[in-house]
CSV table of C-alpha atoms in Angstrom, one decimal:
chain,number,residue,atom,x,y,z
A,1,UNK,CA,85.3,136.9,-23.5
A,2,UNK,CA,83.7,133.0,-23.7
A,3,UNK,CA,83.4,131.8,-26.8
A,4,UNK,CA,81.0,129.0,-27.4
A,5,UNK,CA,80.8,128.3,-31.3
A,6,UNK,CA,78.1,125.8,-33.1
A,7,UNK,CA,79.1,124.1,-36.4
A,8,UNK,CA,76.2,125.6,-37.9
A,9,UNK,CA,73.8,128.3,-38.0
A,10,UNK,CA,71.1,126.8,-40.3
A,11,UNK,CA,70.6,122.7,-40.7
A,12,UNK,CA,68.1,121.1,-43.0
A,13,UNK,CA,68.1,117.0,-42.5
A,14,UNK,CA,65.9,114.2,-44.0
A,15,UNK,CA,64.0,112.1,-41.9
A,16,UNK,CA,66.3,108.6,-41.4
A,17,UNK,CA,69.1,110.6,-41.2
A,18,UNK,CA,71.8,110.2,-38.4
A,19,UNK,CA,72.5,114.1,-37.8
A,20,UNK,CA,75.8,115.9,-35.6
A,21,UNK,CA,75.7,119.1,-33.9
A,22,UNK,CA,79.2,120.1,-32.8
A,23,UNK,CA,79.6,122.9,-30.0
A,24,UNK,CA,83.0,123.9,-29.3
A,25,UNK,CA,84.0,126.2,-26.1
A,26,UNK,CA,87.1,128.2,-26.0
A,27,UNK,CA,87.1,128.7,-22.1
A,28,UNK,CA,88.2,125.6,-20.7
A,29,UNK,CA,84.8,125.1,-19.3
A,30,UNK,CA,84.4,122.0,-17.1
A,31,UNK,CA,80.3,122.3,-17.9
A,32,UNK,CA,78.4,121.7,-21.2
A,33,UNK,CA,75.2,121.5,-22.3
A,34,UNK,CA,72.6,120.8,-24.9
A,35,UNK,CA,69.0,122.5,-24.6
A,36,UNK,CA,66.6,123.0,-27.6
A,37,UNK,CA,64.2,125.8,-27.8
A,38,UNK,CA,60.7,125.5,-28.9
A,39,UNK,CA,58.0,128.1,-28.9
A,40,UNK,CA,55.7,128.4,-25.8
A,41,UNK,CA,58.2,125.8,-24.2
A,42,UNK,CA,61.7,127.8,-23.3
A,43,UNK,CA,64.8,125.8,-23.5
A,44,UNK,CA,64.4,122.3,-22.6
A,45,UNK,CA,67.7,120.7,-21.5
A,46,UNK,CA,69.0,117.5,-23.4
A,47,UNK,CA,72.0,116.6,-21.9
A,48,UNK,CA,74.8,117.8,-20.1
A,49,UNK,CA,78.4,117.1,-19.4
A,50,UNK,CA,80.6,117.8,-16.0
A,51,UNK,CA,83.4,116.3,-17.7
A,52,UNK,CA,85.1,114.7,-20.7
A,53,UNK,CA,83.5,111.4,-21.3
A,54,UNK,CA,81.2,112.1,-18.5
A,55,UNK,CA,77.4,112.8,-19.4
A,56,UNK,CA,74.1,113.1,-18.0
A,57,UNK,CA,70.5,113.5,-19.0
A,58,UNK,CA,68.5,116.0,-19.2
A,59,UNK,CA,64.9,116.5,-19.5
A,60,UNK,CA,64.5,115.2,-22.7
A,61,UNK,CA,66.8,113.0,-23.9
A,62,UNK,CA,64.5,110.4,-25.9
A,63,UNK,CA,66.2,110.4,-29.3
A,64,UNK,CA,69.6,112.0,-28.6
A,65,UNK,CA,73.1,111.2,-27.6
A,66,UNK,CA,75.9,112.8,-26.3
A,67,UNK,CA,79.9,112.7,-26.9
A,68,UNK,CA,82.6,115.1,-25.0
A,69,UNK,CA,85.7,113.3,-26.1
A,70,UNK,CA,87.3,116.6,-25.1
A,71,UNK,CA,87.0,119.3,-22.9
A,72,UNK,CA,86.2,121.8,-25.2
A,73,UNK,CA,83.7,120.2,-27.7
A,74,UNK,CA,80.3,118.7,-27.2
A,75,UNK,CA,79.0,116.8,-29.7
A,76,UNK,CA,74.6,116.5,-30.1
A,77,UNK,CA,73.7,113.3,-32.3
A,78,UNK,CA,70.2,112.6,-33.7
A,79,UNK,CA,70.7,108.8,-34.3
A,80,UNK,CA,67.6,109.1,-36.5
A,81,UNK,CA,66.4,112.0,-37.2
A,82,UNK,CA,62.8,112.7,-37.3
A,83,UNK,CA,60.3,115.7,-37.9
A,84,UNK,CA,59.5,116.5,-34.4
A,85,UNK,CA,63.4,117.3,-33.7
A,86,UNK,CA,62.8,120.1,-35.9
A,87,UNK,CA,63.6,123.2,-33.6
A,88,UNK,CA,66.4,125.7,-32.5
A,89,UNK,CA,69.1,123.7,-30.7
A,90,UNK,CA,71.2,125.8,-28.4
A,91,UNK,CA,74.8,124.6,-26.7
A,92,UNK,CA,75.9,126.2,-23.7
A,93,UNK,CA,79.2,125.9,-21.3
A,94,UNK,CA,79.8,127.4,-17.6
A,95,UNK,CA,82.4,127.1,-14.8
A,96,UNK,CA,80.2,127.2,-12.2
A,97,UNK,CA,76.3,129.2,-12.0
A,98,UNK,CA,76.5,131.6,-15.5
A,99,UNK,CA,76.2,129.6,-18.6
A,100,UNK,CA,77.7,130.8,-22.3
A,101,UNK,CA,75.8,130.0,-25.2
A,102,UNK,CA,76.3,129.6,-28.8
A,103,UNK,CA,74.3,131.2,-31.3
A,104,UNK,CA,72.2,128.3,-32.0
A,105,UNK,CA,71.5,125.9,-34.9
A,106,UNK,CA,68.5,126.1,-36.5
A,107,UNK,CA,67.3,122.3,-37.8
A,108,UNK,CA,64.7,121.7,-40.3
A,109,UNK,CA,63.8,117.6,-40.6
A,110,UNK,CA,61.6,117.0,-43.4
B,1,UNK,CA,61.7,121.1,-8.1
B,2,UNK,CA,62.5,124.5,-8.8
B,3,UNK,CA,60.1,126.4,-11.5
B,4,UNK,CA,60.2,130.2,-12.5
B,5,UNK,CA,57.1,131.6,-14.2
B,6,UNK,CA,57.8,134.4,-16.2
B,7,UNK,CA,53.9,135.3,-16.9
B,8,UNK,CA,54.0,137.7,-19.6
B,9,UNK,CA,54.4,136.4,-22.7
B,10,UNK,CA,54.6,138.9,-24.8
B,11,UNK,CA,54.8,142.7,-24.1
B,12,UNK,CA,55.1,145.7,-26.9
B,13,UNK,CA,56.2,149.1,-25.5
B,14,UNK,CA,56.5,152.6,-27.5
B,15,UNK,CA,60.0,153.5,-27.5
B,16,UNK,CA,61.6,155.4,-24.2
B,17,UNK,CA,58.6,154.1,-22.2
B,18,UNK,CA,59.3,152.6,-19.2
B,19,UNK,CA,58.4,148.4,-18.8
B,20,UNK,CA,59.1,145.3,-15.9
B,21,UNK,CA,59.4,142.4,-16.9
B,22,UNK,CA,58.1,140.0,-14.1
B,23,UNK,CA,59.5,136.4,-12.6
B,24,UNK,CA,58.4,134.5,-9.9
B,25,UNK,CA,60.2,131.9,-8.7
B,26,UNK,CA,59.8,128.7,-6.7
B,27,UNK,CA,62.1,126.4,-5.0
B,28,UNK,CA,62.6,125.0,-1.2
B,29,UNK,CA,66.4,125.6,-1.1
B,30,UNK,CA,67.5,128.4,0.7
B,31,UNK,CA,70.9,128.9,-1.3
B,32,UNK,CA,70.0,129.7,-4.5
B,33,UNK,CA,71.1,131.9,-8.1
B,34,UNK,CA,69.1,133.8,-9.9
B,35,UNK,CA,70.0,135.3,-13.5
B,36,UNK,CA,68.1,137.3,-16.4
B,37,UNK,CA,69.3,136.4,-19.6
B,38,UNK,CA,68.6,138.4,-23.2
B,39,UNK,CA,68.1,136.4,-26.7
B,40,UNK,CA,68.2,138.9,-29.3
B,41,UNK,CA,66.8,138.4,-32.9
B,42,UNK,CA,69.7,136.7,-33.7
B,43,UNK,CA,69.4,134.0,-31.2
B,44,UNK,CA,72.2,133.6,-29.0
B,45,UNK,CA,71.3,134.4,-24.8
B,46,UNK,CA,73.4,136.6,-23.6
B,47,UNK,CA,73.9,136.8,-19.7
B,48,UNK,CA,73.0,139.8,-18.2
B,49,UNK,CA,72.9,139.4,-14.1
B,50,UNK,CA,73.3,136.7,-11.5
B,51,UNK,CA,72.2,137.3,-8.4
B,52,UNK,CA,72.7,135.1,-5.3
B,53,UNK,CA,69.6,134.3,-2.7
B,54,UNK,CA,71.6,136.1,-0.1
B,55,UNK,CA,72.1,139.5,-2.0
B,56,UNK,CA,68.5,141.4,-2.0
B,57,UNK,CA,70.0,144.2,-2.7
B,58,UNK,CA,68.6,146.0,-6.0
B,59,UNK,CA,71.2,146.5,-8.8
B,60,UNK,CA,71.4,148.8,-11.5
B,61,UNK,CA,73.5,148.7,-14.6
B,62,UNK,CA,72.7,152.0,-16.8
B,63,UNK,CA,69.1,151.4,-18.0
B,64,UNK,CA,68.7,148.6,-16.6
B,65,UNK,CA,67.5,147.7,-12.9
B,66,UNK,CA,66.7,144.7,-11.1
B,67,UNK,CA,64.2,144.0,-8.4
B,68,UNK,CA,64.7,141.3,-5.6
B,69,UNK,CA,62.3,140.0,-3.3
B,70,UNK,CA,63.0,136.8,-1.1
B,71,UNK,CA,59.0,137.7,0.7
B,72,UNK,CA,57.9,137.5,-2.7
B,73,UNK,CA,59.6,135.0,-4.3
B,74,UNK,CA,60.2,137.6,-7.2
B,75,UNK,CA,63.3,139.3,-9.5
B,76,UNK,CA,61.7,141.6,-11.5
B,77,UNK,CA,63.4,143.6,-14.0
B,78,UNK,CA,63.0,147.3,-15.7
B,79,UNK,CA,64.3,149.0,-18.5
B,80,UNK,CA,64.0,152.6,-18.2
B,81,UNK,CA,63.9,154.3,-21.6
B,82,UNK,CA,63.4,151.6,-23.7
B,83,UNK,CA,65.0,151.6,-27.1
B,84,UNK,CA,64.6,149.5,-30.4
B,85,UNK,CA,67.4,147.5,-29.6
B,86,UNK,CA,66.2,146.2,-26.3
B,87,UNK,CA,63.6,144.5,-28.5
B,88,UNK,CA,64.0,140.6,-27.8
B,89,UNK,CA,63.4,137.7,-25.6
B,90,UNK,CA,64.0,137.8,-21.7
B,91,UNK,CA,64.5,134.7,-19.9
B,92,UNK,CA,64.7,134.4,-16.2
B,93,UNK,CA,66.3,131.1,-14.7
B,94,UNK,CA,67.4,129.6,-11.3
B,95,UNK,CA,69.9,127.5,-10.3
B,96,UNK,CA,70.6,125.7,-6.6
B,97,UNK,CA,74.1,126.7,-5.4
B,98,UNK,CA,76.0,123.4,-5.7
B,99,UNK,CA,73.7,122.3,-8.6
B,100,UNK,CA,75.9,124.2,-10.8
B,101,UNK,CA,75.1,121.8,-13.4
B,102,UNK,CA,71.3,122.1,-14.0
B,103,UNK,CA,69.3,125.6,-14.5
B,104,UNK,CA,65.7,126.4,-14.6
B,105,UNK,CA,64.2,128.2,-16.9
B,106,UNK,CA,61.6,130.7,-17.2
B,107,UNK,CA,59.7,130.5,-20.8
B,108,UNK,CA,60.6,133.7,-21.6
B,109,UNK,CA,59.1,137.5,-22.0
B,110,UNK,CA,59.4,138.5,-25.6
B,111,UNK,CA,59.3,142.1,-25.9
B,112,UNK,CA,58.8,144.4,-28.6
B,113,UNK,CA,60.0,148.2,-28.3
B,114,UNK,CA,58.0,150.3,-31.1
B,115,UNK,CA,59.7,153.5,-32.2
């Protein structure tokens, strides 16, 4: 079975803060993504990743940065965050069509 | 662009009743993935089916069914039987074959099975 793993369930940041959002895949994945998941919105993708050290943006990447340094773990950065990142944060990883996802981290910027 | 409307936003069901969940789909590719995809309570999506733009054929997998039509743009999907723990939030998505990279999602069905 894939295993995609998030470094945390439940985050609460203040606003300012620099904040990290580790994902890690146990499936040798080639493919890994960042969405976030507000109500009435659906998952709205962030950024992805085809390959270590490779990146590419999604549709919302104002605010965010990306680092794959190795294949299995993909690493979300808020470089400051602020209150209307607050949201559900979902990574994901796939070989080719079906993606994987994590169980989600839950941040609260106040 | 590609865009899949899942109209129903929410839907509540008395246990062991019958419901579809509906998805429409649009996109100008003629290769193409579709998928249904279940977010329980606890928040991780879990993948249920894939189905490629070739493949109309309807598949079933215990309670569950799933309803393809290229002339409609459509994959619908039914639970027969509902129970409590089919209680959650039902995302449909597309992706372009080749695009393996970037899906599009639905905005989800969130349904709620009443015992």
């Amino acid at each position: 079975d894939v295993k995609v793993t998030q470094s945390s369930r439940y985050l609460v940041k203040r606003t300012g803060e620099k904040v990290f959002l580790e994902c890690v895949q146990d499936m040798d994945h080639e493919n890994m993504f960042w969405y976030r998941q507000d109500p009435g919105l659906g998952l709205r993708l962030i950024y992805f990743s085809y390959d270590v050290k490779m990146k590419e943006k999604g549709d919302i990447p104002e605010g965010y940065s990306v680092s794959r340094e190795k294949k299995e773990r993909f690493s979300l950065i808020l470089e400051s965050a602020s209150t209307n990142q607050t949201s559900m944060y979902l990574c994901a990883s796939s070989r080719y069509y079906e993606q994987y996802f994590g169980p989600g981290t839950r941040l609260t910027v106040t | 662009a590609q865009k899949v409307t899942q109209a129903q936003t929410e839907i509540s069901v008395v246990e062991k009743e019958d419901v579809t969940l509906d998805c429409v789909y649009e996109t100008r590719d003629t290769t193409y993935y579709l998928f249904w995809y279940k977010q329980p309570p606890s928040g991780e999506l879990v993948f249920l089916i894939r189905r490629n733009s070739f493949d109309e054929q309807n598949e079933i997998s215990g309670r569950y069914s799933w309803n393809f039509q290229k002339s409609t743009s459509s994959f619908n999907f039914t639970i027969t039987a509902s129970q409590v723990v089919d209680s959650a939030v039902y995302f449909c998505a597309l992706i372009l074959s080749g695009g393996y990279q970037k899906v599009t999602f639905g905005t989800g069905t969130k349904l709620q099975v009443i015992p």
